[in-house]
Amino acid sequence: MAPSASVRRTTFDEVMEGTVRLAGEDRDRPMRLDLSVDLPGVLRPWRDTEGALTGHVRVPGWADDRSAAGRLRVAPLTARRIRYTMDFTGHDGRRLHLDGWKSIDPRRPVRSMTTLPVTVTGEDGTVAGEGLLRFDLRRDLVRFVAGARFPGPDPMRSRWRGQAGRLEVWYTTLTDPVTGTGFWVHHELLAPDEGLEEGPDGVAARAHGWAAVFPPGERPVLARFGPYGWDRPEAGFTAGPVAHNGDRLTGTAGTIAWSLRETGGGEPVYTFPRWAWEAELLPAAQIVPRPSAAYDGVVRFGDRVLELDGASGASARIYGHGNARRWAWLHADLGGGDVCEIVAAVSTRPGLNRLPPLPFVRLRVDGADLPSGDPLLAARRLRADIGLPTWTVRGRLGDRAVLVEVTQHPEETVAVDYADPDGAPAVCHNSERADVRVVLARRAGRGWETEREWRLDGTGHAEVGLR
């Protein structure tokens, strides 16, 4: 059984500094680790806990990798050890592995809890360096304690609990501010309907997905990964070489490879009603846990390298029984933390499949979400016209009127095949370089007066799905 979506976790940051002596050298070099830790559950010293470890490894003249990632095992009483393992890249492109351990001595608890011997090895197992790092109590203790968090349910955790007939998605979209290139990575967990596929523990789910790069004025580059088995990771998505855990996104798919770090994001946007996401009462629901995130790192496609520094984007989630009959989706970063999120869909359920698209719209402006009430109730006053290359949503958001026009240029749109848990096919048409116009108006006498208007040229993230 997968962990419940309501499981709490512990997060904190830690700085370890000291020296390392590299193989073949007769002097020590400074070394610093700036680490972020994400552990499942509330941390208790009498337990044996393991979680995600990400951070920045710095050794002047040898390594400066902001995308290091690995694991932290905390077992101060059960094993008298706190172990750090991380993979990172040196200046010469060499992949390296750090293994460090704090051996807890009850006679010297402070010293043993703050001293970290480390060994660095290459991919072939040869020792590249050995070092000794320490946590500076006087400088960093107050910041360490103040920064520790015990947040509630993580919306990025898998919600699947072994049922048949479920589809779960983690997806991230972003735009490089320098080149205008869009990037999309879609992680998917598919649990087939009962009887289609069974494993020793019941339904055998499979994990797969794809990545796509959208260079301006060029055809998108698309590549798939998987399918892989699903081992029910503690948090997020992990399958083969692809992962989205904590603030790290890594993976390879065909000629595309990526290593990204996600920061910020703001408060989650509940495009669907919050109760629909938490109670799973609708056929499917979507949430945007990180609607205004920034991305640093590298995307490689073919022989080209896209270096990202503060690229704007978002990470979102879908969970339910399958894809809609028809749908349109939009994520538009309007600047300054303002965003527009839309999911307009026609259900596959008998009877519901004859209704027009039901638009769920969330417009975040100056920190406030519109509509202020239940998005399902607000959807009754909105209309969506789904088509290609242009689709629209218009209507009322409380006391305001809204118009959203989205254009997905055919030459910058990619078609991707989907499959539902029952095997039914669908095709989505996705562009991370859509043009978007959003108009928000207020009543003025007998008419409407434009309050705000936004225009995005090639930076909208949009999709239309068809059967």
Short mmCIF file of N, CA, C and O in Angstrom, two decimals, residues 347-433:
data_model
loop_
_atom_site.label_atom_id
_atom_site.label_comp_id
_atom_site.label_asym_id
_atom_site.label_seq_id
_atom_site.Cartn_x
_atom_site.Cartn_y
_atom_site.Cartn_z
N SER A 347 -16.52 15.35 -19.90
CA SER A 347 -16.32 14.05 -19.27
C SER A 347 -16.60 12.91 -20.24
O SER A 347 -17.37 13.06 -21.21
N THR A 348 -16.00 11.75 -19.96
CA THR A 348 -16.30 10.53 -20.73
C THR A 348 -17.51 9.79 -20.16
O THR A 348 -17.98 8.83 -20.76
N ARG A 349 -18.01 10.19 -18.99
CA ARG A 349 -19.12 9.49 -18.35
C ARG A 349 -20.39 9.61 -19.18
O ARG A 349 -20.68 10.69 -19.71
N PRO A 350 -21.16 8.53 -19.31
CA PRO A 350 -22.42 8.59 -20.06
C PRO A 350 -23.32 9.69 -19.53
O PRO A 350 -23.48 9.88 -18.33
N GLY A 351 -23.92 10.42 -20.45
CA GLY A 351 -24.76 11.56 -20.08
C GLY A 351 -23.94 12.83 -19.98
O GLY A 351 -24.24 13.82 -20.65
N LEU A 352 -22.88 12.81 -19.18
CA LEU A 352 -22.02 13.98 -19.05
C LEU A 352 -21.26 14.27 -20.34
O LEU A 352 -20.88 15.41 -20.60
N ASN A 353 -21.04 13.19 -21.14
CA ASN A 353 -20.29 13.39 -22.37
C ASN A 353 -21.07 14.15 -23.45
O ASN A 353 -20.53 14.47 -24.50
N ARG A 354 -22.36 14.41 -23.19
CA ARG A 354 -23.17 15.18 -24.13
C ARG A 354 -23.21 16.67 -23.78
O ARG A 354 -23.75 17.47 -24.54
N LEU A 355 -22.65 17.02 -22.63
CA LEU A 355 -22.68 18.41 -22.18
C LEU A 355 -21.55 19.21 -22.82
O LEU A 355 -20.53 18.64 -23.24
N PRO A 356 -21.66 20.53 -22.89
CA PRO A 356 -20.55 21.35 -23.38
C PRO A 356 -19.40 21.33 -22.39
O PRO A 356 -19.56 20.92 -21.24
N PRO A 357 -18.22 21.76 -22.83
CA PRO A 357 -17.06 21.76 -21.93
C PRO A 357 -17.33 22.59 -20.67
O PRO A 357 -17.92 23.67 -20.72
N LEU A 358 -16.90 22.06 -19.53
CA LEU A 358 -17.06 22.75 -18.25
C LEU A 358 -15.73 23.43 -17.91
O LEU A 358 -14.73 22.76 -17.66
N PRO A 359 -15.68 24.78 -17.90
CA PRO A 359 -14.41 25.47 -17.69
C PRO A 359 -14.13 25.74 -16.20
O PRO A 359 -14.94 26.37 -15.52
N PHE A 360 -13.02 25.24 -15.73
CA PHE A 360 -12.52 25.60 -14.40
C PHE A 360 -11.43 26.66 -14.61
O PHE A 360 -10.43 26.40 -15.29
N VAL A 361 -11.61 27.82 -14.02
CA VAL A 361 -10.70 28.94 -14.23
C VAL A 361 -10.25 29.48 -12.88
O VAL A 361 -11.07 29.70 -11.99
N ARG A 362 -8.94 29.67 -12.76
CA ARG A 362 -8.38 30.37 -11.62
C ARG A 362 -7.47 31.47 -12.14
O ARG A 362 -6.52 31.22 -12.89
N LEU A 363 -7.77 32.69 -11.73
CA LEU A 363 -6.96 33.85 -12.11
C LEU A 363 -6.41 34.45 -10.82
O LEU A 363 -7.19 34.92 -9.98
N ARG A 364 -5.10 34.36 -10.64
CA ARG A 364 -4.47 34.94 -9.44
C ARG A 364 -3.93 36.32 -9.80
O ARG A 364 -3.02 36.45 -10.64
N VAL A 365 -4.46 37.34 -9.15
CA VAL A 365 -4.08 38.73 -9.43
C VAL A 365 -3.77 39.42 -8.12
O VAL A 365 -4.61 39.46 -7.21
N ASP A 366 -2.55 39.94 -8.00
CA ASP A 366 -2.11 40.66 -6.80
C ASP A 366 -2.31 39.81 -5.54
O ASP A 366 -2.72 40.31 -4.48
N GLY A 367 -2.07 38.51 -5.65
CA GLY A 367 -2.15 37.61 -4.51
C GLY A 367 -3.53 37.08 -4.19
O GLY A 367 -3.67 36.25 -3.30
N ALA A 368 -4.57 37.55 -4.89
CA ALA A 368 -5.94 37.09 -4.64
C ALA A 368 -6.40 36.20 -5.79
O ALA A 368 -6.11 36.47 -6.95
N ASP A 369 -7.13 35.12 -5.46
CA ASP A 369 -7.61 34.19 -6.46
C ASP A 369 -9.05 34.51 -6.86
O ASP A 369 -9.92 34.73 -6.01
N LEU A 370 -9.27 34.55 -8.17
CA LEU A 370 -10.60 34.75 -8.74
C LEU A 370 -10.98 33.51 -9.53
O LEU A 370 -10.16 33.00 -10.30
N PRO A 371 -12.21 33.01 -9.35
CA PRO A 371 -13.24 33.49 -8.43
C PRO A 371 -12.87 33.18 -6.98
O PRO A 371 -12.09 32.27 -6.72
N SER A 372 -13.46 33.90 -6.06
CA SER A 372 -13.13 33.72 -4.65
C SER A 372 -13.82 32.51 -4.05
O SER A 372 -13.41 32.02 -3.00
N GLY A 373 -14.88 32.01 -4.68
CA GLY A 373 -15.62 30.86 -4.15
C GLY A 373 -15.24 29.57 -4.84
O GLY A 373 -14.13 29.40 -5.35
N ASP A 374 -16.17 28.63 -4.85
CA ASP A 374 -15.96 27.30 -5.41
C ASP A 374 -15.84 27.39 -6.93
O ASP A 374 -16.75 27.88 -7.61
N PRO A 375 -14.73 26.91 -7.54
CA PRO A 375 -14.58 26.98 -9.00
C PRO A 375 -15.65 26.21 -9.75
O PRO A 375 -15.96 26.55 -10.90
N LEU A 376 -16.23 25.16 -9.14
CA LEU A 376 -17.28 24.40 -9.80
C LEU A 376 -18.54 25.25 -9.97
O LEU A 376 -19.19 25.22 -11.02
N LEU A 377 -18.89 26.02 -8.93
CA LEU A 377 -20.04 26.90 -9.05
C LEU A 377 -19.78 28.01 -10.06
O LEU A 377 -20.67 28.39 -10.83
N ALA A 378 -18.57 28.53 -10.07
CA ALA A 378 -18.22 29.60 -11.01
C ALA A 378 -18.23 29.10 -12.45
O ALA A 378 -18.50 29.88 -13.37
N ALA A 379 -17.94 27.81 -12.66
CA ALA A 379 -17.87 27.26 -14.01
C ALA A 379 -19.19 27.37 -14.76
O ALA A 379 -19.23 27.41 -15.99
N ARG A 380 -20.32 27.46 -14.02
CA ARG A 380 -21.63 27.54 -14.66
C ARG A 380 -21.81 28.86 -15.41
O ARG A 380 -22.68 28.96 -16.29
N ARG A 381 -21.00 29.86 -15.08
CA ARG A 381 -21.13 31.17 -15.71
C ARG A 381 -20.03 31.42 -16.74
O ARG A 381 -19.80 32.56 -17.16
N LEU A 382 -19.36 30.35 -17.13
CA LEU A 382 -18.28 30.44 -18.11
C LEU A 382 -18.57 29.53 -19.30
O LEU A 382 -19.25 28.50 -19.16
N ARG A 383 -18.03 29.89 -20.45
CA ARG A 383 -18.22 29.09 -21.66
C ARG A 383 -16.87 28.90 -22.33
O ARG A 383 -16.07 29.84 -22.45
N ALA A 384 -16.61 27.67 -22.76
CA ALA A 384 -15.36 27.35 -23.47
C ALA A 384 -15.68 26.90 -24.88
O ALA A 384 -16.57 26.06 -25.09
N ASP A 385 -14.97 27.43 -25.85
CA ASP A 385 -15.03 26.98 -27.24
C ASP A 385 -13.68 26.37 -27.57
O ASP A 385 -12.68 27.08 -27.75
N ILE A 386 -13.65 25.03 -27.61
CA ILE A 386 -12.38 24.31 -27.78
C ILE A 386 -12.16 23.99 -29.25
O ILE A 386 -13.01 23.39 -29.92
N GLY A 387 -11.03 24.40 -29.76
CA GLY A 387 -10.66 24.11 -31.14
C GLY A 387 -9.20 24.43 -31.36
O GLY A 387 -8.48 24.84 -30.45
N LEU A 388 -8.74 24.21 -32.59
CA LEU A 388 -7.37 24.50 -32.96
C LEU A 388 -7.39 25.27 -34.28
O LEU A 388 -8.22 25.02 -35.14
N PRO A 389 -6.51 26.25 -34.44
CA PRO A 389 -5.40 26.62 -33.54
C PRO A 389 -5.80 27.55 -32.39
O PRO A 389 -4.96 27.84 -31.55
N THR A 390 -7.07 28.04 -32.38
CA THR A 390 -7.46 29.01 -31.35
C THR A 390 -8.63 28.47 -30.54
O THR A 390 -9.55 27.86 -31.08
N TRP A 391 -8.57 28.68 -29.24
CA TRP A 391 -9.69 28.35 -28.36
C TRP A 391 -9.88 29.48 -27.35
O TRP A 391 -8.95 30.25 -27.09
N THR A 392 -11.09 29.56 -26.81
CA THR A 392 -11.42 30.67 -25.93
C THR A 392 -12.22 30.21 -24.73
O THR A 392 -12.89 29.18 -24.76
N VAL A 393 -12.14 31.01 -23.67
CA VAL A 393 -13.01 30.89 -22.50
C VAL A 393 -13.49 32.29 -22.17
O VAL A 393 -12.68 33.24 -22.13
N ARG A 394 -14.81 32.44 -21.94
CA ARG A 394 -15.34 33.75 -21.61
C ARG A 394 -16.50 33.59 -20.63
O ARG A 394 -17.10 32.52 -20.53
N GLY A 395 -16.79 34.67 -19.90
CA GLY A 395 -17.91 34.62 -18.96
C GLY A 395 -17.66 35.49 -17.75
O GLY A 395 -16.93 36.49 -17.82
N ARG A 396 -18.22 35.09 -16.62
CA ARG A 396 -18.18 35.88 -15.40
C ARG A 396 -17.37 35.18 -14.32
O ARG A 396 -17.47 33.97 -14.11
N LEU A 397 -16.55 35.97 -13.64
CA LEU A 397 -15.84 35.53 -12.44
C LEU A 397 -16.30 36.44 -11.31
O LEU A 397 -15.75 37.52 -11.09
N GLY A 398 -17.35 36.05 -10.60
CA GLY A 398 -17.90 36.91 -9.56
C GLY A 398 -18.47 38.16 -10.18
O GLY A 398 -19.32 38.11 -11.09
N ASP A 399 -17.98 39.34 -9.75
CA ASP A 399 -18.49 40.59 -10.27
C ASP A 399 -17.67 41.09 -11.46
O ASP A 399 -17.85 42.23 -11.90
N ARG A 400 -16.79 40.25 -12.00
CA ARG A 400 -15.99 40.63 -13.15
C ARG A 400 -16.34 39.78 -14.37
O ARG A 400 -16.85 38.67 -14.23
N ALA A 401 -15.98 40.29 -15.53
CA ALA A 401 -16.07 39.52 -16.76
C ALA A 401 -14.65 39.16 -17.19
O ALA A 401 -13.70 39.92 -16.97
N VAL A 402 -14.50 37.99 -17.80
CA VAL A 402 -13.18 37.54 -18.22
C VAL A 402 -13.25 37.00 -19.64
O VAL A 402 -14.25 36.39 -20.04
N LEU A 403 -12.22 37.26 -20.40
CA LEU A 403 -12.05 36.70 -21.73
C LEU A 403 -10.63 36.19 -21.86
O LEU A 403 -9.67 36.93 -21.56
N VAL A 404 -10.49 34.94 -22.26
CA VAL A 404 -9.16 34.35 -22.47
C VAL A 404 -9.14 33.78 -23.88
O VAL A 404 -9.98 32.95 -24.25
N GLU A 405 -8.19 34.24 -24.70
CA GLU A 405 -8.00 33.74 -26.05
C GLU A 405 -6.62 33.09 -26.15
O GLU A 405 -5.62 33.71 -25.75
N VAL A 406 -6.57 31.87 -26.65
CA VAL A 406 -5.32 31.11 -26.73
C VAL A 406 -5.11 30.66 -28.18
O VAL A 406 -6.03 30.08 -28.78
N THR A 407 -3.93 30.91 -28.72
CA THR A 407 -3.60 30.47 -30.07
C THR A 407 -2.37 29.58 -30.01
O THR A 407 -1.31 30.00 -29.53
N GLN A 408 -2.53 28.35 -30.49
CA GLN A 408 -1.43 27.39 -30.57
C GLN A 408 -1.04 27.24 -32.04
O GLN A 408 -1.73 26.60 -32.82
N HIS A 409 0.07 27.84 -32.41
CA HIS A 409 0.51 27.81 -33.80
C HIS A 409 0.87 26.37 -34.20
O HIS A 409 1.63 25.70 -33.49
N PRO A 410 0.35 25.88 -35.33
CA PRO A 410 0.57 24.48 -35.72
C PRO A 410 2.04 24.10 -35.80
O PRO A 410 2.42 22.99 -35.41
N GLU A 411 2.88 25.00 -36.29
CA GLU A 411 4.30 24.66 -36.46
C GLU A 411 5.03 24.58 -35.11
O GLU A 411 6.15 24.07 -35.05
N GLU A 412 4.42 25.08 -34.04
CA GLU A 412 5.03 25.02 -32.71
C GLU A 412 4.16 24.21 -31.75
O GLU A 412 4.20 24.42 -30.54
N THR A 413 3.41 23.26 -32.30
CA THR A 413 2.54 22.38 -31.52
C THR A 413 2.89 20.93 -31.82
O THR A 413 3.14 20.58 -32.98
N VAL A 414 2.93 20.10 -30.79
CA VAL A 414 3.27 18.70 -30.95
C VAL A 414 2.06 17.85 -30.55
O VAL A 414 1.35 18.18 -29.59
N ALA A 415 1.81 16.77 -31.29
CA ALA A 415 0.72 15.84 -30.99
C ALA A 415 1.29 14.64 -30.25
O ALA A 415 2.29 14.04 -30.67
N VAL A 416 0.65 14.26 -29.13
CA VAL A 416 1.13 13.16 -28.30
C VAL A 416 -0.03 12.20 -28.03
O VAL A 416 -1.12 12.64 -27.64
N ASP A 417 0.22 10.91 -28.22
CA ASP A 417 -0.79 9.89 -27.96
C ASP A 417 -0.88 9.59 -26.46
O ASP A 417 0.14 9.43 -25.79
N TYR A 418 -2.10 9.51 -25.94
CA TYR A 418 -2.37 9.11 -24.57
C TYR A 418 -3.11 7.77 -24.58
O TYR A 418 -3.64 7.35 -25.61
N ALA A 419 -3.20 7.15 -23.41
CA ALA A 419 -4.06 5.97 -23.23
C ALA A 419 -4.67 6.03 -21.84
O ALA A 419 -4.00 6.36 -20.86
N ASP A 420 -5.95 5.70 -21.75
CA ASP A 420 -6.65 5.65 -20.47
C ASP A 420 -6.40 4.32 -19.78
O ASP A 420 -5.91 3.36 -20.40
N PRO A 421 -6.75 4.20 -18.50
CA PRO A 421 -6.61 2.91 -17.81
C PRO A 421 -7.36 1.77 -18.48
O PRO A 421 -6.96 0.61 -18.37
N ASP A 422 -8.45 2.07 -19.22
CA ASP A 422 -9.18 1.01 -19.93
C ASP A 422 -8.64 0.77 -21.33
O ASP A 422 -9.20 -0.02 -22.09
N GLY A 423 -7.55 1.47 -21.69
CA GLY A 423 -6.94 1.29 -23.00
C GLY A 423 -7.44 2.22 -24.07
O GLY A 423 -6.91 2.23 -25.18
N ALA A 424 -8.48 3.03 -23.81
CA ALA A 424 -9.01 3.94 -24.80
C ALA A 424 -7.98 5.01 -25.17
O ALA A 424 -7.33 5.57 -24.29
N PRO A 425 -7.82 5.31 -26.46
CA PRO A 425 -6.80 6.27 -26.88
C PRO A 425 -7.29 7.71 -26.84
O PRO A 425 -8.49 7.99 -26.89
N ALA A 426 -6.36 8.63 -26.75
CA ALA A 426 -6.62 10.06 -26.86
C ALA A 426 -5.36 10.70 -27.42
O ALA A 426 -4.27 10.12 -27.37
N VAL A 427 -5.52 11.90 -27.96
CA VAL A 427 -4.38 12.64 -28.51
C VAL A 427 -4.44 14.07 -27.97
O VAL A 427 -5.49 14.72 -28.04
N CYS A 428 -3.32 14.55 -27.44
CA CYS A 428 -3.26 15.94 -27.03
C CYS A 428 -2.37 16.71 -28.00
O CYS A 428 -1.44 16.16 -28.58
N HIS A 429 -2.69 17.98 -28.15
CA HIS A 429 -1.93 18.89 -29.01
C HIS A 429 -1.39 19.98 -28.10
O HIS A 429 -2.13 20.84 -27.62
N ASN A 430 -0.10 19.93 -27.84
CA ASN A 430 0.53 20.76 -26.81
C ASN A 430 1.48 21.77 -27.43
O ASN A 430 2.25 21.44 -28.35
N SER A 431 1.46 22.98 -26.91
CA SER A 431 2.44 23.99 -27.28
C SER A 431 2.89 24.74 -26.04
O SER A 431 2.05 25.21 -25.26
N GLU A 432 4.18 24.84 -25.86
CA GLU A 432 4.74 25.67 -24.79
C GLU A 432 5.14 27.04 -25.32
O GLU A 432 5.88 27.77 -24.66
N ARG A 433 4.62 27.38 -26.53
CA ARG A 433 4.89 28.70 -27.12
C ARG A 433 3.60 29.31 -27.66
O ARG A 433 3.55 29.87 -28.75
#
